[in-house]
Amino acid sequence: MRPCQSTVIADEENLGRAAQRLYISRPALPYALKSLESELGVRLFDRHAGGASATHAGREIIAEALLTVRQSERVSAAAERHRRGETGVLRVGFEASGAGELTTRARAEFARRHPPGVRVVPRRYDWGQEAAALREGLVDVAFVWLPNDLTGLRSEPVHTEPRVVGLPSGHPPAGRDEVSPLDMGDEPLMWTERAPRGWVDWWAVNPRPDGSSPRWGPTNGNAEEMLEQVAEGSATCFAPMSMAGYYTRPDLTWVPLTDAEPLRTSLAWADGTDSNLVRGFARVVRELAAAAPGSGPHQR
């Protein structure tokens, strides 16, 4: 058994389901696990009628295994870049519409200032996962929607934009010039289980200005799933204004949302990084943000 396979067992807490995910036979997995525990000299899991739970030693060893796997992936990625003759790759994380036009303009301007051997690779994440991607070394720099956990990261605010309500076309509020969270009444609101509760509540404006809570609608795993359910009439959603431009479709209507904090986006990267590419990208974003119409201390 490879140590990383134990992470699947920890996730599933069931050997049968873990075997299915690993595409190996059910009888082979306990044997492989027993061999690994014998090799390491410690018990990784406690077996019981309900499945298998990681021991204290197991949890620590699994965490170390994950770090090793991620480092191995970074080593392989570095080797691949050199095989292709590239002098550098900058992986830029974002979610949905990112920081609006600033995201695309920054990537284009950064590429213009650097030789062809430097490549900018966009990496999209869903519902607050871009900060975790930075900490795990999956991206080098990211546009992070706030609120978010920026522990272990350096960051600076670069973009602010108002929010909107996404509604199915023909919905009564869709014809209004603006709506507030209280105007939504008992309209079901989309949400996600993939983000921390504080993140979900901020986006949902929960509690509302009068202390009430929204009526929770269906869940979703990404922006496309969210908008598909809004368009079919299952629920409504709150989103940044840039999504109204990035996700235009005839069965959706976007209405400005009042009485709600605007979305603030920060540019973030790993604390202690010494990458010329990251510093160069941050400089480009800083310059473009400062030159944007309406920029100033209240925007930054």
XYZ file of C-alpha atoms in Angstrom:
300
model
C 0.000 0.000 0.000
C 1.244 3.483 -0.838
C 1.006 5.811 2.182
C -1.265 8.196 0.223
C -3.873 5.414 -0.112
C -4.391 5.615 3.621
C -5.788 9.131 3.125
C -8.647 7.631 1.109
C -9.448 5.235 3.954
C -9.387 8.184 6.366
C -11.774 10.125 4.129
C -14.242 7.274 3.691
C -13.864 5.634 7.130
C -14.932 2.463 5.365
C -12.652 -0.085 3.666
C -15.239 -1.095 1.073
C -15.863 2.435 -0.154
C -12.139 3.183 -0.040
C -11.409 0.144 -2.202
C -13.950 1.344 -4.759
C -12.328 4.772 -4.959
C -8.879 3.205 -5.300
C -10.070 0.728 -7.944
C -8.665 -2.251 -6.072
C -10.406 -5.363 -4.795
C -12.111 -5.249 -1.393
C -10.107 -8.190 0.051
C -6.780 -6.711 -1.082
C -7.132 -3.446 0.834
C -7.065 -4.801 4.428
C -4.053 -6.935 3.508
C -2.232 -3.929 2.064
C -3.136 -1.842 5.119
C -1.879 -4.525 7.488
C 1.408 -4.709 5.544
C 1.859 -0.923 5.767
C 1.160 -0.901 9.514
C 3.641 -3.734 9.967
C 6.248 -1.822 7.980
C 5.730 1.362 9.985
C 5.355 -0.417 13.322
C 2.215 1.488 14.363
C -1.526 0.987 13.997
C -2.970 3.537 11.583
C -6.666 2.648 11.925
C -8.984 1.172 14.510
C -11.347 -1.313 12.806
C -14.889 -1.523 14.123
C -18.319 -2.615 12.955
C -19.027 0.772 11.388
C -15.789 0.910 9.413
C -12.313 2.222 10.229
C -11.212 5.331 12.124
C -7.712 6.807 12.032
C -5.739 6.562 15.264
C -3.770 9.519 16.643
C -0.634 8.106 15.024
C -2.567 7.479 11.823
C -3.760 11.060 11.571
C -0.231 12.411 12.009
C 1.280 9.975 9.506
C -1.473 10.668 6.946
C -0.826 14.413 7.257
C 2.885 13.846 6.609
C 2.048 11.598 3.651
C -0.076 14.346 2.105
C 2.770 16.833 2.450
C 5.124 14.358 0.772
C 2.712 13.775 -2.113
C 2.234 17.490 -2.683
C 5.976 18.125 -2.592
C 6.495 15.283 -5.040
C 3.942 16.857 -7.384
C 5.792 20.179 -7.194
C 9.093 18.459 -7.992
C 7.492 16.752 -11.001
C 5.989 20.050 -12.158
C 9.377 21.765 -11.929
C 11.008 18.999 -13.951
C 8.257 19.232 -16.573
C 8.814 22.966 -16.949
C 12.499 22.400 -17.650
C 11.757 19.570 -20.096
C 9.599 21.996 -22.052
C 12.330 24.610 -22.023
C 10.222 27.098 -20.063
C 12.033 29.627 -17.930
C 9.123 30.073 -15.576
C 5.449 29.380 -14.922
C 3.204 31.555 -12.785
C 0.014 29.813 -11.618
C -2.709 32.353 -10.845
C -5.687 31.202 -8.777
C -9.151 32.760 -8.804
C -12.798 31.791 -8.436
C -15.748 32.480 -10.742
C -15.236 36.017 -12.087
C -12.185 36.655 -9.889
C -11.489 40.383 -9.542
C -13.493 41.169 -12.657
C -11.602 42.703 -15.566
C -8.573 43.245 -13.334
C -7.898 39.484 -13.329
C -7.666 39.174 -17.110
C -5.891 42.508 -17.633
C -3.253 41.640 -15.033
C -2.456 38.287 -16.642
C -2.217 39.909 -20.091
C -0.039 42.803 -18.930
C 2.251 40.506 -16.954
C 2.701 38.287 -20.034
C 3.445 41.358 -22.179
C 6.239 42.463 -19.827
C 7.952 39.064 -19.738
C 9.704 36.931 -22.365
C 7.832 34.163 -24.205
C 9.471 31.579 -21.940
C 7.396 32.804 -18.981
C 3.915 31.308 -18.962
C 0.879 32.474 -16.972
C -1.455 29.585 -16.118
C -4.933 30.384 -14.717
C -6.303 27.989 -12.086
C -9.985 28.248 -11.152
C -11.320 27.232 -7.733
C -14.760 27.140 -6.165
C -16.201 28.925 -3.166
C -13.227 30.100 -1.124
C -10.817 27.282 -2.000
C -8.244 29.553 -3.656
C -6.644 30.426 -0.292
C -6.231 26.740 0.584
C -4.693 26.162 -2.880
C -2.057 28.781 -2.053
C -1.173 27.134 1.261
C -0.939 23.733 -0.442
C 1.388 25.079 -3.148
C -1.067 24.420 -5.972
C -0.908 28.038 -7.166
C 1.712 30.773 -6.765
C -0.579 33.779 -6.371
C -4.362 34.173 -6.195
C -7.210 36.658 -6.264
C -8.971 35.760 -3.001
C -12.590 36.666 -2.304
C -13.075 37.938 1.229
C -13.970 36.954 3.845
C -11.449 34.114 3.781
C -8.767 32.579 5.986
C -5.471 34.238 4.994
C -3.369 32.493 7.657
C 0.182 31.940 6.420
C -0.330 34.255 3.432
C 0.664 37.748 2.472
C -2.105 39.802 0.941
C -3.152 43.237 -0.165
C -6.633 44.509 -1.146
C -6.896 45.212 -4.865
C -10.564 45.284 -5.871
C -14.029 46.154 -4.552
C -17.354 45.695 -6.296
C -21.057 45.790 -5.330
C -23.206 42.681 -5.230
C -26.213 41.627 -7.279
C -29.125 39.205 -7.002
C -29.414 36.463 -9.612
C -33.015 35.666 -10.540
C -34.751 33.534 -13.141
C -36.012 35.719 -15.995
C -39.663 36.602 -15.477
C -39.393 36.468 -11.688
C -41.301 39.450 -10.170
C -38.250 41.243 -8.613
C -36.361 40.844 -11.918
C -38.019 43.999 -13.232
C -36.903 46.199 -10.336
C -33.993 48.673 -10.384
C -32.612 47.267 -7.114
C -33.540 44.954 -4.256
C -32.425 44.501 -0.641
C -32.020 41.232 1.277
C -35.302 42.000 3.083
C -37.091 42.351 -0.259
C -36.252 38.716 -0.993
C -38.609 37.553 1.774
C -39.020 33.768 1.687
C -37.357 33.322 -1.697
C -35.027 30.291 -1.369
C -31.355 31.220 -1.588
C -28.595 29.055 -3.074
C -25.726 28.073 -0.764
C -22.828 25.615 -0.604
C -21.548 23.010 1.836
C -18.025 23.340 0.377
C -17.207 26.564 2.247
C -16.981 27.436 5.970
C -20.240 28.512 7.558
C -18.977 32.066 8.163
C -18.265 32.419 4.441
C -21.743 31.130 3.567
C -23.449 33.470 6.040
C -21.569 36.512 4.726
C -22.629 35.825 1.169
C -26.206 35.146 2.255
C -26.350 38.352 4.366
C -27.269 36.202 7.350
C -28.654 37.550 9.596
C -30.621 40.087 7.565
C -30.800 43.753 8.712
C -33.940 42.965 10.749
C -32.303 39.947 12.414
C -34.120 37.339 10.342
C -32.462 34.481 8.485
C -32.766 33.623 4.799
C -34.742 30.661 3.582
C -32.081 28.219 2.475
C -32.532 26.654 -0.950
C -30.566 23.937 -2.780
C -26.801 23.543 -2.430
C -24.228 23.721 -5.192
C -20.576 22.890 -5.785
C -19.608 25.681 -8.180
C -20.869 28.765 -9.990
C -22.226 26.837 -12.981
C -24.307 24.530 -10.780
C -25.598 27.536 -8.851
C -26.669 29.469 -11.947
C -28.263 26.444 -13.591
C -30.552 25.993 -10.587
C -31.340 29.706 -10.453
C -32.238 29.731 -14.165
C -34.602 26.777 -13.760
C -36.421 28.595 -10.949
C -35.263 26.483 -7.982
C -33.745 29.410 -6.051
C -32.084 32.814 -6.183
C -28.463 33.749 -5.505
C -26.285 36.640 -4.348
C -23.134 37.269 -6.385
C -20.562 39.972 -7.229
C -21.511 42.373 -10.010
C -18.768 41.041 -12.291
C -20.633 37.720 -12.495
C -23.507 39.532 -14.198
C -21.149 40.238 -17.087
C -19.230 36.972 -17.057
C -22.344 34.775 -16.816
C -24.848 36.376 -19.195
C -27.669 34.111 -20.333
C -31.265 34.796 -21.487
C -32.885 32.829 -18.673
C -31.116 34.832 -15.930
C -31.624 38.393 -14.706
C -29.229 40.306 -12.456
C -30.498 43.086 -10.158
C -28.280 45.337 -7.952
C -28.374 44.322 -4.267
C -28.596 47.103 -1.688
C -27.979 47.027 2.084
C -25.176 44.469 1.698
C -21.419 44.799 2.017
C -19.558 44.871 -1.297
C -17.228 42.060 -2.281
C -13.595 42.833 -1.502
C -10.864 40.891 -3.273
C -7.247 40.619 -2.147
C -4.214 39.459 -4.059
C -2.460 36.842 -1.912
C 0.634 34.652 -2.012
C 2.539 32.415 0.398
C 4.306 34.293 3.175
C 8.068 34.118 2.732
C 7.983 33.491 -1.008
C 11.025 34.781 -2.881
C 9.687 34.480 -6.410
C 10.506 37.203 -8.913
C 7.425 36.153 -10.890
C 5.097 36.596 -7.900
C 6.608 39.978 -7.048
C 6.322 41.053 -10.678
C 2.674 39.976 -10.898
C 1.829 41.779 -7.640
C 3.446 44.925 -9.039
C 1.340 44.709 -12.220
C -1.891 44.182 -10.249
C -1.029 47.067 -7.927
C -0.434 49.441 -10.843
C -3.599 48.440 -12.693
C -5.731 48.661 -9.540
C -4.369 52.134 -8.756
C -5.109 53.317 -12.311
C -8.664 51.934 -12.385
C -11.492 54.521 -12.478
C -12.695 55.365 -9.009
C -9.684 53.763 -7.306
C -8.580 55.197 -3.991
C -8.214 54.353 -0.285
C -11.903 53.410 -0.015
C -11.474 50.973 -2.890
C -8.187 49.456 -1.836
